[in-house]
């Protein structure tokens, strides 16, 4: 059975929330390769986000950090308000994990500013 990138992203999110972390990570790796090869940046950003959250659930801060530069570059070039908020959310998680409270607060404030400045406030501010 072949899934679309949208279905794959939803499946990964469900697997992650149900605790099937290694399986979710494998699917996210495969989906991210497909999304990047086809220049499908909206799904690539969603899959980066899911991968980072899986690594967070696994307690793997180093892997989170290793993905963040590519994720940031795609968000800066192609991201919507939602994508930028999700990027700042994972940065907030990383800073919190490494104990840099000031940066955690700074990232949270950026999320708030993006959310309150969004024209589609509820839709843009509901993070997956």
C-alpha angles and dihedrals in degrees: 000000000000120000128206116238089255092053090044092053091050091047092051091049091051092047091049093051091047092051100252089133104155091047091047090050092052091051092046091052092052094044093048091054091051093046093049094045090052093043090240095153099171090061092038089059091048091049093048087052092050092047092051091049091050090051088049090053089050090050091241103143094165092060090047090054093045091059099043100083094054090043092050093049093052091045091051092049102037109008129126124210088272092053093049091049090050090049091052090046093057090044088053089052092050094049090047092051093052093044102247098140097176092057091045089056091044092053091047090052090051090053090051093049092049091047097048092043094050116111092214092046101176097039094044093046099050103096119200 
